Short mmCIF file of C-alpha atoms and ligand atoms in Angstrom, two decimals:
data_model
loop_
_atom_site.label_atom_id
_atom_site.label_comp_id
_atom_site.label_asym_id
_atom_site.label_seq_id
_atom_site.Cartn_x
_atom_site.Cartn_y
_atom_site.Cartn_z
CA MET A 1 -227.02 23.09 -30.34
CA PRO A 2 -229.11 20.28 -31.84
CA GLU A 3 -226.62 17.16 -31.98
CA THR A 4 -225.69 16.11 -35.49
CA VAL A 5 -226.38 12.51 -35.88
CA LEU A 6 -224.76 10.84 -39.38
CA VAL A 7 -226.83 8.19 -40.73
CA THR A 8 -225.50 5.55 -43.45
CA GLY A 9 -227.46 4.32 -45.68
CA GLY A 10 -230.14 7.07 -44.88
CA ALA A 11 -232.05 6.75 -48.22
CA GLY A 12 -232.85 3.52 -47.61
CA PHE A 13 -236.43 1.46 -46.38
CA ILE A 14 -235.45 1.77 -42.72
CA GLY A 15 -232.93 4.93 -42.97
CA SER A 16 -235.23 6.85 -44.64
CA HIS A 17 -237.79 6.65 -42.76
CA THR A 18 -235.45 7.07 -39.68
CA CYS A 19 -233.77 10.17 -40.77
CA VAL A 20 -237.44 11.59 -40.92
CA GLU A 21 -238.22 10.33 -37.37
CA LEU A 22 -234.48 12.31 -36.30
CA LEU A 23 -235.57 15.42 -38.44
CA ALA A 24 -239.20 15.51 -36.31
CA HIS A 25 -237.54 15.55 -32.92
CA GLY A 26 -234.63 18.46 -33.87
CA TYR A 27 -231.38 16.19 -35.08
CA GLU A 28 -229.93 17.67 -37.70
CA VAL A 29 -229.76 15.05 -39.95
CA VAL A 30 -226.37 13.78 -42.64
CA VAL A 31 -226.80 11.04 -44.65
CA VAL A 32 -224.44 9.16 -46.43
CA ASP A 33 -225.15 6.09 -49.03
CA ASN A 34 -223.89 5.24 -52.51
CA HIS A 35 -227.66 4.45 -53.63
CA VAL A 36 -226.42 0.29 -54.25
CA ASN A 37 -229.53 -0.06 -53.03
CA SER A 38 -231.64 2.71 -52.67
CA SER A 39 -232.87 5.34 -55.08
CA PRO A 40 -231.49 9.34 -55.13
CA ARG A 41 -235.36 10.70 -54.80
CA ALA A 42 -235.53 8.92 -51.43
CA LEU A 43 -233.67 12.06 -50.54
CA ASP A 44 -235.77 14.13 -51.55
CA ARG A 45 -239.26 12.49 -50.48
CA ILE A 46 -237.10 12.56 -46.74
CA THR A 47 -237.26 16.18 -46.77
CA LYS A 48 -240.48 16.99 -48.31
CA THR A 49 -242.06 14.27 -45.06
CA ALA A 50 -240.42 16.13 -42.33
CA GLY A 51 -240.95 19.65 -43.91
CA ARG A 52 -237.29 20.43 -42.88
CA PRO A 53 -233.98 19.98 -45.13
CA LEU A 54 -230.25 16.80 -44.47
CA ALA A 55 -228.34 18.85 -43.57
CA GLY A 56 -225.93 17.52 -45.84
CA ALA A 57 -226.37 14.11 -48.22
CA TYR A 58 -223.82 12.12 -49.94
CA ARG A 59 -222.90 10.04 -52.24
CA VAL A 60 -220.21 8.04 -50.40
CA ASP A 61 -219.53 4.72 -50.36
CA VAL A 62 -218.50 3.63 -46.52
CA ARG A 63 -215.78 1.50 -47.89
CA ASP A 64 -214.06 4.21 -48.86
CA ARG A 65 -212.64 6.12 -45.57
CA ARG A 66 -211.04 9.00 -47.28
CA ALA A 67 -214.58 10.25 -48.76
CA LEU A 68 -215.90 9.09 -45.61
CA SER A 69 -213.75 11.58 -43.41
CA GLU A 70 -214.41 14.43 -45.47
CA VAL A 71 -218.01 13.89 -44.38
CA PHE A 72 -217.15 13.55 -41.25
CA THR A 73 -215.14 17.34 -41.36
CA ALA A 74 -217.67 18.71 -42.70
CA HIS A 75 -220.44 18.05 -40.19
CA PRO A 76 -219.97 18.24 -36.53
CA VAL A 77 -220.53 14.57 -36.23
CA ASP A 78 -222.40 13.43 -32.58
CA ALA A 79 -223.14 10.25 -33.25
CA VAL A 80 -223.85 7.75 -36.00
CA ILE A 81 -226.27 4.98 -37.06
CA HIS A 82 -224.58 2.49 -39.28
CA PHE A 83 -226.86 1.52 -41.83
CA ALA A 84 -225.66 0.77 -44.92
CA ALA A 85 -225.14 -2.33 -46.27
CA HIS A 86 -226.44 -5.66 -48.46
CA LYS A 87 -228.88 -7.79 -46.50
CA ALA A 88 -230.70 -10.35 -48.86
CA VAL A 89 -229.84 -13.40 -47.78
CA GLY A 90 -230.38 -15.31 -50.95
CA GLU A 91 -227.93 -13.26 -52.63
CA SER A 92 -225.53 -13.36 -50.31
CA VAL A 93 -225.42 -17.01 -50.37
CA ALA A 94 -224.15 -16.19 -53.79
CA LEU A 95 -222.05 -13.61 -53.51
CA PRO A 96 -219.68 -13.75 -49.50
CA VAL A 97 -217.09 -11.66 -51.03
CA GLU A 98 -219.31 -9.06 -51.44
CA TYR A 99 -221.04 -8.88 -48.41
CA TYR A 100 -218.38 -9.65 -46.23
CA ASP A 101 -216.43 -6.39 -47.92
CA THR A 102 -219.51 -4.13 -47.74
CA ASN A 103 -220.96 -5.53 -44.32
CA VAL A 104 -217.43 -6.33 -42.25
CA GLY A 105 -215.82 -3.93 -44.24
CA GLY A 106 -217.70 -0.71 -44.13
CA THR A 107 -218.38 -2.10 -40.47
CA CYS A 108 -214.45 -1.38 -40.03
CA ALA A 109 -214.38 2.04 -42.78
CA LEU A 110 -216.60 3.50 -40.40
CA LEU A 111 -214.93 3.11 -37.14
CA ALA A 112 -212.04 3.81 -38.28
CA VAL A 113 -213.29 6.72 -39.23
CA MET A 114 -215.45 7.56 -36.16
CA HIS A 115 -211.61 7.05 -33.97
CA ASP A 116 -209.86 9.47 -36.02
CA HIS A 117 -212.78 12.30 -35.82
CA ASP A 118 -213.19 11.56 -32.15
CA VAL A 119 -216.88 10.33 -32.47
CA HIS A 120 -217.28 7.66 -30.12
CA ARG A 121 -221.07 7.18 -30.24
CA LEU A 122 -222.83 4.41 -32.61
CA VAL A 123 -225.89 2.09 -33.29
CA PHE A 124 -225.27 -0.47 -35.31
CA SER A 125 -227.68 -2.41 -37.53
CA SER A 126 -228.17 -6.12 -36.56
CA SER A 127 -230.54 -8.86 -37.27
CA CYS A 128 -233.15 -11.59 -36.38
CA SER A 129 -231.43 -13.92 -38.76
CA VAL A 130 -228.16 -14.18 -36.12
CA TYR A 131 -230.48 -16.56 -34.35
CA GLY A 132 -231.06 -18.75 -37.74
CA GLU A 133 -233.18 -22.09 -36.44
CA ALA A 134 -234.08 -21.21 -32.91
CA PRO A 135 -235.13 -24.34 -30.50
CA THR A 136 -237.32 -22.20 -28.49
CA VAL A 137 -238.97 -18.62 -28.85
CA PRO A 138 -239.63 -16.00 -28.28
CA LEU A 139 -235.35 -15.25 -28.48
CA THR A 140 -234.07 -13.52 -25.78
CA GLU A 141 -230.72 -11.48 -26.61
CA ARG A 142 -229.15 -14.15 -24.44
CA SER A 143 -230.62 -17.32 -26.94
CA PRO A 144 -228.58 -18.58 -28.70
CA VAL A 145 -227.22 -17.52 -31.90
CA ALA A 146 -226.56 -19.80 -34.54
CA PRO A 147 -226.23 -17.89 -38.30
CA THR A 148 -227.34 -20.15 -41.13
CA ASN A 149 -226.07 -17.60 -43.92
CA PRO A 150 -223.53 -14.92 -45.06
CA TYR A 151 -225.66 -12.52 -44.85
CA ALA A 152 -225.99 -13.50 -40.96
CA HIS A 153 -222.30 -14.23 -40.52
CA THR A 154 -221.51 -10.63 -41.52
CA LYS A 155 -223.83 -9.08 -39.00
CA LEU A 156 -222.48 -11.36 -36.22
CA ALA A 157 -219.08 -10.99 -36.85
CA CYS A 158 -219.45 -6.63 -36.77
CA GLU A 159 -221.70 -7.75 -33.38
CA ARG A 160 -218.37 -9.45 -32.10
CA ILE A 161 -215.96 -6.59 -33.85
CA LEU A 162 -218.21 -4.07 -31.95
CA ARG A 163 -217.36 -5.96 -28.89
CA ASP A 164 -213.75 -5.70 -29.12
CA VAL A 165 -213.92 -2.42 -30.07
CA CYS A 166 -215.55 -0.93 -26.75
CA ASP A 167 -213.33 -3.64 -24.85
CA HIS A 168 -209.98 -2.00 -26.12
CA LEU A 169 -211.65 1.41 -26.33
CA PRO A 170 -213.36 3.20 -23.54
CA ASP A 171 -214.93 5.67 -24.61
CA MET A 172 -217.03 3.85 -27.37
CA LYS A 173 -221.09 3.15 -26.54
CA VAL A 174 -222.59 1.30 -29.12
CA LEU A 175 -226.05 -0.36 -29.38
CA ALA A 176 -226.95 -3.66 -31.35
CA LEU A 177 -229.96 -3.01 -32.51
CA ARG A 178 -231.43 -6.66 -33.99
CA TYR A 179 -234.59 -5.73 -36.29
CA PHE A 180 -236.96 -8.67 -37.06
CA ASN A 181 -239.35 -8.29 -39.99
CA PRO A 182 -239.76 -4.51 -40.56
CA VAL A 183 -242.73 -3.79 -43.10
CA GLY A 184 -245.31 -0.90 -43.36
CA ALA A 185 -244.01 2.42 -44.62
CA HIS A 186 -244.77 6.65 -43.17
CA PRO A 187 -248.21 6.88 -42.67
CA SER A 188 -248.00 10.27 -45.95
CA GLY A 189 -247.78 7.70 -48.45
CA LEU A 190 -244.76 9.80 -49.56
CA LEU A 191 -241.80 6.54 -48.35
CA GLY A 192 -242.11 3.27 -48.40
CA GLU A 193 -240.36 -0.36 -49.59
CA ASP A 194 -239.37 0.52 -52.96
CA PRO A 195 -237.64 -3.48 -53.47
CA ARG A 196 -235.49 -3.57 -56.33
CA GLY A 197 -236.51 -6.30 -58.92
CA VAL A 198 -238.35 -8.88 -57.58
CA PRO A 199 -239.32 -8.54 -54.01
CA ASN A 200 -237.30 -10.97 -51.25
CA ASN A 201 -239.87 -10.55 -48.82
CA LEU A 202 -243.33 -11.76 -48.31
CA MET A 203 -244.52 -7.97 -47.96
CA PRO A 204 -243.74 -5.86 -50.44
CA TYR A 205 -244.26 -9.05 -52.30
CA VAL A 206 -247.80 -8.95 -51.54
CA ALA A 207 -248.26 -5.58 -52.03
CA GLN A 208 -246.99 -5.62 -56.34
CA VAL A 209 -249.75 -8.66 -56.45
CA ALA A 210 -252.15 -5.93 -54.66
CA VAL A 211 -251.61 -3.48 -56.68
CA GLY A 212 -251.42 -5.92 -60.14
CA ARG A 213 -248.21 -6.01 -60.61
CA ARG A 214 -247.80 -9.62 -59.82
CA GLU A 215 -249.89 -12.00 -60.72
CA ARG A 216 -250.03 -13.63 -57.82
CA LEU A 217 -248.26 -15.71 -54.49
CA ASP A 218 -246.57 -18.25 -53.85
CA VAL A 219 -246.68 -19.47 -50.77
CA PHE A 220 -243.24 -21.42 -49.54
CA GLY A 221 -244.23 -24.59 -47.60
CA ASP A 222 -247.92 -25.05 -45.25
CA ASP A 223 -246.07 -27.64 -43.21
CA TYR A 224 -244.86 -25.94 -40.82
CA PRO A 225 -245.31 -26.66 -36.86
CA THR A 226 -247.16 -23.94 -36.93
CA PRO A 227 -251.10 -23.44 -36.09
CA ASP A 228 -251.66 -23.34 -39.91
CA GLY A 229 -248.26 -24.31 -41.33
CA THR A 230 -246.97 -21.56 -42.42
CA GLY A 231 -244.24 -19.51 -41.44
CA VAL A 232 -244.50 -16.75 -38.53
CA ARG A 233 -242.86 -13.65 -38.05
CA ASP A 234 -242.44 -10.92 -35.97
CA TYR A 235 -243.50 -8.11 -37.97
CA ILE A 236 -242.53 -4.56 -36.83
CA HIS A 237 -243.88 -1.29 -38.21
CA VAL A 238 -240.58 -0.15 -39.62
CA MET A 239 -241.92 3.96 -38.06
CA ASP A 240 -241.37 2.18 -34.68
CA VAL A 241 -238.26 0.84 -35.47
CA ALA A 242 -237.16 3.98 -37.21
CA GLU A 243 -238.81 5.04 -33.16
CA GLY A 244 -236.79 2.98 -32.12
CA HIS A 245 -233.29 4.04 -33.45
CA ARG A 246 -234.67 7.65 -31.88
CA VAL A 247 -234.73 6.26 -28.21
CA ALA A 248 -231.66 4.03 -28.69
CA VAL A 249 -230.11 7.53 -30.12
CA ALA A 250 -231.06 9.31 -26.91
CA HIS A 251 -230.10 5.76 -25.01
CA LEU A 252 -226.71 5.97 -25.80
CA ASP A 253 -225.05 7.31 -22.99
CA ASP A 254 -226.63 4.96 -20.35
CA GLN A 255 -223.25 2.87 -19.96
CA ALA A 256 -220.04 2.10 -22.21
CA GLY A 257 -219.57 -0.45 -24.62
CA LEU A 258 -221.99 -2.21 -26.73
CA ARG A 259 -225.45 -3.58 -25.33
CA VAL A 260 -227.40 -6.03 -27.89
CA PHE A 261 -231.13 -4.81 -28.13
CA ASN A 262 -233.94 -7.60 -29.88
CA LEU A 263 -236.64 -4.69 -32.09
CA GLY A 264 -239.65 -6.69 -32.92
CA THR A 265 -242.83 -6.57 -31.16
CA GLY A 266 -243.25 -9.61 -29.21
CA THR A 267 -245.96 -10.99 -31.96
CA GLY A 268 -246.12 -13.79 -34.28
CA THR A 269 -247.88 -13.37 -37.04
CA SER A 270 -248.17 -16.53 -39.92
CA VAL A 271 -247.98 -15.95 -43.83
CA LEU A 272 -251.58 -16.60 -44.37
CA GLN A 273 -252.55 -14.06 -41.30
CA LEU A 274 -250.35 -11.42 -43.14
CA VAL A 275 -251.96 -11.84 -46.02
CA ALA A 276 -255.68 -11.90 -45.11
CA ALA A 277 -255.32 -8.45 -43.54
CA PHE A 278 -253.47 -7.38 -45.97
CA GLY A 279 -256.84 -8.18 -48.49
CA GLU A 280 -258.87 -6.34 -45.54
CA ALA A 281 -256.61 -3.51 -45.45
CA SER A 282 -256.51 -3.21 -49.31
CA GLY A 283 -260.30 -4.27 -49.55
CA ARG A 284 -258.24 -6.25 -52.15
CA PRO A 285 -258.03 -10.07 -51.79
CA VAL A 286 -254.40 -11.46 -52.55
CA PRO A 287 -254.40 -14.49 -54.40
CA TYR A 288 -251.96 -16.69 -54.00
CA ARG A 289 -250.79 -20.46 -53.61
CA ILE A 290 -248.95 -23.49 -51.92
CA VAL A 291 -245.58 -24.21 -53.02
CA GLU A 292 -242.86 -25.48 -51.34
CA ARG A 293 -240.30 -24.86 -48.73
CA ARG A 294 -238.08 -21.23 -48.80
CA PRO A 295 -234.79 -23.55 -48.11
CA GLY A 296 -233.21 -22.01 -45.62
CA ASP A 297 -236.43 -20.39 -43.46
CA VAL A 298 -237.49 -21.47 -40.16
CA ALA A 299 -241.00 -22.44 -38.91
CA GLU A 300 -240.67 -19.76 -36.19
CA LEU A 301 -239.11 -16.26 -35.46
CA VAL A 302 -240.24 -13.65 -32.70
CA ALA A 303 -238.87 -11.68 -30.13
CA ASP A 304 -238.83 -11.01 -26.59
CA ALA A 305 -239.11 -7.14 -26.26
CA GLY A 306 -238.94 -6.81 -22.54
CA ALA A 307 -235.30 -5.62 -22.41
CA VAL A 308 -236.10 -2.97 -25.15
CA ALA A 309 -238.74 -1.71 -22.46
CA VAL A 310 -237.42 -1.90 -19.55
CA ALA A 311 -234.16 -0.08 -20.52
CA TRP A 312 -235.69 3.18 -22.30
CA ASP A 313 -239.11 2.31 -20.88
CA TRP A 314 -240.39 2.31 -24.81
CA ARG A 315 -242.75 -0.19 -27.19
CA THR A 316 -243.53 -0.75 -30.10
CA THR A 317 -247.32 0.42 -31.01
CA ARG A 318 -248.17 -0.18 -34.39
CA ASP A 319 -250.17 -3.34 -34.90
CA LEU A 320 -250.59 -5.68 -38.04
CA THR A 321 -253.46 -3.34 -40.24
CA ALA A 322 -251.70 -0.33 -39.14
CA MET A 323 -248.24 -2.25 -40.87
CA CYS A 324 -250.81 -3.08 -43.70
CA ARG A 325 -252.98 -0.44 -44.71
CA ASP A 326 -248.79 1.49 -44.30
CA ALA A 327 -247.52 -0.48 -47.19
CA TRP A 328 -250.91 -0.52 -49.27
CA ARG A 329 -251.26 3.14 -49.26
CA PHE A 330 -247.92 3.67 -50.06
CA GLN A 331 -247.84 0.70 -53.06
CA GLU A 332 -251.26 2.01 -54.16
CA LEU A 333 -249.81 5.64 -54.15
CA ASN A 334 -246.78 5.01 -55.72
CA PRO A 335 -247.05 1.67 -58.18
CA ASP A 336 -243.72 2.27 -59.54
CA GLY A 337 -241.56 3.82 -56.35
CA TYR A 338 -239.12 6.19 -55.63
CA ALA A 339 -239.27 5.92 -60.40
CA GLY A 340 -242.77 7.32 -60.78
CA ARG A 341 -244.10 10.33 -60.16
CA PRO A 342 -244.27 11.67 -56.37
CA PRO A 343 -248.39 11.46 -54.48
CA ARG A 344 -249.28 14.80 -53.30
CA ALA A 345 -248.95 14.29 -50.14
CA GLY A 346 -246.56 15.19 -47.71
CA GLY A 347 -245.48 18.50 -46.12
CA PRO A 348 -243.67 21.25 -48.52
CA THR A 349 -240.60 20.78 -49.92
CA THR A 350 -237.21 22.27 -48.62
CA GLY A 351 -234.43 21.19 -50.66
CA GLY A 352 -231.37 19.84 -48.41
CA THR A 353 -227.87 19.46 -49.93
CA PRO A 354 -227.56 18.28 -53.11
CA CYS A 355 -226.22 14.29 -53.26
CA GLY A 356 -222.67 15.13 -53.84
P1 NAD B 401 -231.69 -0.70 -47.97
O1 NAD B 401 -231.03 -1.87 -48.69
O2 NAD B 401 -233.62 -0.22 -47.85
O3 NAD B 401 -231.08 -0.04 -47.16
C1 NAD B 401 -229.50 -0.45 -47.28
C2 NAD B 401 -228.94 1.78 -47.30
O4 NAD B 401 -227.71 1.30 -47.97
C3 NAD B 401 -229.18 1.32 -49.26
O5 NAD B 401 -230.07 2.68 -49.47
C4 NAD B 401 -227.62 1.50 -49.97
O6 NAD B 401 -227.61 2.24 -51.10
C5 NAD B 401 -227.32 1.67 -49.35
N1 NAD B 401 -225.27 1.21 -48.79
C6 NAD B 401 -225.49 -0.45 -49.36
N2 NAD B 401 -223.89 -0.37 -49.40
C7 NAD B 401 -223.20 0.75 -49.32
C8 NAD B 401 -222.24 0.86 -49.16
N3 NAD B 401 -220.59 0.51 -49.19
N4 NAD B 401 -221.81 2.19 -48.61
C9 NAD B 401 -222.48 3.16 -49.00
N5 NAD B 401 -224.27 3.21 -48.44
C10 NAD B 401 -224.06 1.47 -48.94
O7 NAD B 401 -231.62 -1.44 -46.32
P2 NAD B 401 -232.88 -2.01 -45.25
O8 NAD B 401 -233.71 -2.49 -45.11
O9 NAD B 401 -233.10 -0.28 -45.37
O10 NAD B 401 -232.31 -2.06 -43.71
C11 NAD B 401 -231.27 -1.17 -43.35
C12 NAD B 401 -230.80 -1.77 -42.35
O11 NAD B 401 -231.10 -2.83 -41.54
C13 NAD B 401 -229.15 -2.89 -43.03
O12 NAD B 401 -227.70 -2.98 -42.84
C14 NAD B 401 -229.67 -4.98 -42.81
O13 NAD B 401 -229.10 -5.46 -43.33
C15 NAD B 401 -230.59 -4.01 -41.90
N6 NAD B 401 -231.45 -5.09 -41.42
C16 NAD B 401 -232.59 -4.84 -42.14
C17 NAD B 401 -234.11 -5.77 -42.13
C18 NAD B 401 -234.90 -6.01 -42.62
O14 NAD B 401 -236.09 -6.76 -43.04
N7 NAD B 401 -235.22 -4.95 -43.74
C19 NAD B 401 -234.31 -6.64 -40.69
C20 NAD B 401 -232.59 -6.60 -40.68
C21 NAD B 401 -231.91 -6.37 -40.16
C1 WQD B 402 -241.12 -14.05 -44.12
C2 WQD B 402 -242.26 -15.22 -44.23
C3 WQD B 402 -241.53 -17.26 -45.71
C4 WQD B 402 -241.92 -14.47 -49.50
C5 WQD B 402 -235.39 -11.87 -44.25
C6 WQD B 402 -234.11 -12.18 -43.37
C7 WQD B 402 -233.92 -11.32 -42.51
C8 WQD B 402 -234.16 -10.40 -42.11
C9 WQD B 402 -236.12 -10.32 -42.45
C10 WQD B 402 -231.97 -8.88 -42.88
C11 WQD B 402 -241.71 -16.20 -44.15
C12 WQD B 402 -241.92 -15.96 -45.93
C13 WQD B 402 -241.55 -14.85 -48.43
C14 WQD B 402 -242.53 -15.19 -50.30
C15 WQD B 402 -243.64 -16.57 -48.66
N1 WQD B 402 -233.20 -9.16 -42.67
N2 WQD B 402 -242.91 -15.49 -47.89
N3 WQD B 402 -243.49 -16.56 -49.71
O1 WQD B 402 -237.03 -14.02 -44.13
O2 WQD B 402 -238.38 -14.47 -42.08
O3 WQD B 402 -236.61 -12.73 -42.96
O4 WQD B 402 -236.01 -10.03 -43.35
O5 WQD B 402 -231.58 -8.83 -41.94
O6 WQD B 402 -232.82 -11.33 -42.24
O7 WQD B 402 -233.70 -13.83 -44.28
O8 WQD B 402 -238.76 -12.43 -44.20
O9 WQD B 402 -240.17 -11.56 -45.66
O10 WQD B 402 -238.83 -13.21 -46.88
O11 WQD B 402 -240.56 -13.83 -45.10
O12 WQD B 402 -244.22 -17.67 -48.59
O13 WQD B 402 -243.13 -15.11 -51.36
O14 WQD B 402 -242.54 -15.50 -45.69
O15 WQD B 402 -241.24 -18.12 -46.12
O16 WQD B 402 -242.08 -17.53 -43.79
P1 WQD B 402 -237.73 -13.88 -43.71
P2 WQD B 402 -239.35 -12.92 -45.57
#
């Protein structure tokens, strides 16, 4: 029997790519998403890209324990990947209660329902933002944590809860993955990042400038202590993040309890390096101007990616050129994101359970 993985937030950026990766490797996949930050059309794109249907897709808020429980009753869930959360740092400062409610409350509701249904295996989306202002890079999983905003605090709070739950329930097996900066898109151009409104993050903003939806990029500061003065980050291709989740699910039984891993490449890229690489990949130079630093930004965040390499014998394989090329392909084929017409690429449409 193939394993069934329930993916919360499966219509979102990372969730949708992970669903495709799981389907491509024979897993049965059930999606739960309330679409607060995603389009239900992403679900059609998942089945189209994978050439296989989802086992189920439900419009459910993870905080709604009764509705979530019905999903667990309807499917023989073997493991859960929990992506569903709010993720915008700036918004979290304005709406801290909403962030704690969804991110922490949603995780508690999920854990309670998993417990009721005897499901003990979980991969949790954490974030490099838990490290805050890093005194030294690269960051290992043992580097000090010092969240600087409510969003990052919610992720660290969830890790703390997961540790306590694992201490209390010896059957629990949990992997918390601290992703660095996921970017890029599926190489088919069918799936990608489709942010609502003005993008908060660098890569989708650059892509929208290149396609002509925005006039120019504002580069937030060129006076950081980095080689060219602009912020340095560890960008990781979303397909590597997706693959990392598929590999994580296969390693859930390696040990009981909670383990925390970084998910990054170990390579730092500055804003100006990314702008140059994107211009090269798209054939369209990206106009930009230097403006003030963005409050709360740090100079450099780069992962030490060694722990997963040792534990799973797995490493990322896609470089910055692939990240820019694939992000550009999605942007060019879907100038209006999922709201526009789907491009003529990818495999056959296979349908899937309608979003209930
Ligand atoms: P996303 O917003 O594209 O996806 C999140 C999905 O969860 C969306 O489809 C949204 O509709 C859904 N969702 C939100 N609240 C929900 C709720 N209460 N019930 C059901 N569904 C709900 O974000 P993403 O970039 O795919 O991020 C996925 C996860 O990875 C998040 O937990 C995020 O915090 C974490 N993360 C993201 C990044 C990044 O840069 N993208 C980096 C580190 C960690
Ligand atoms: C990258 C670099 C900016 C936009 C965020 C979250 C973090 C994690 C990953 C979820 C920085 C610069 C950006 C722009 C710019 N997400 N920039 N102009 O801030 O590293 O991390 O995403 O867990 O929690 O904070 O990513 O893409 O916003 O910024 O110059 O219009 O690009 O200053 O140096 P960040 P980002």
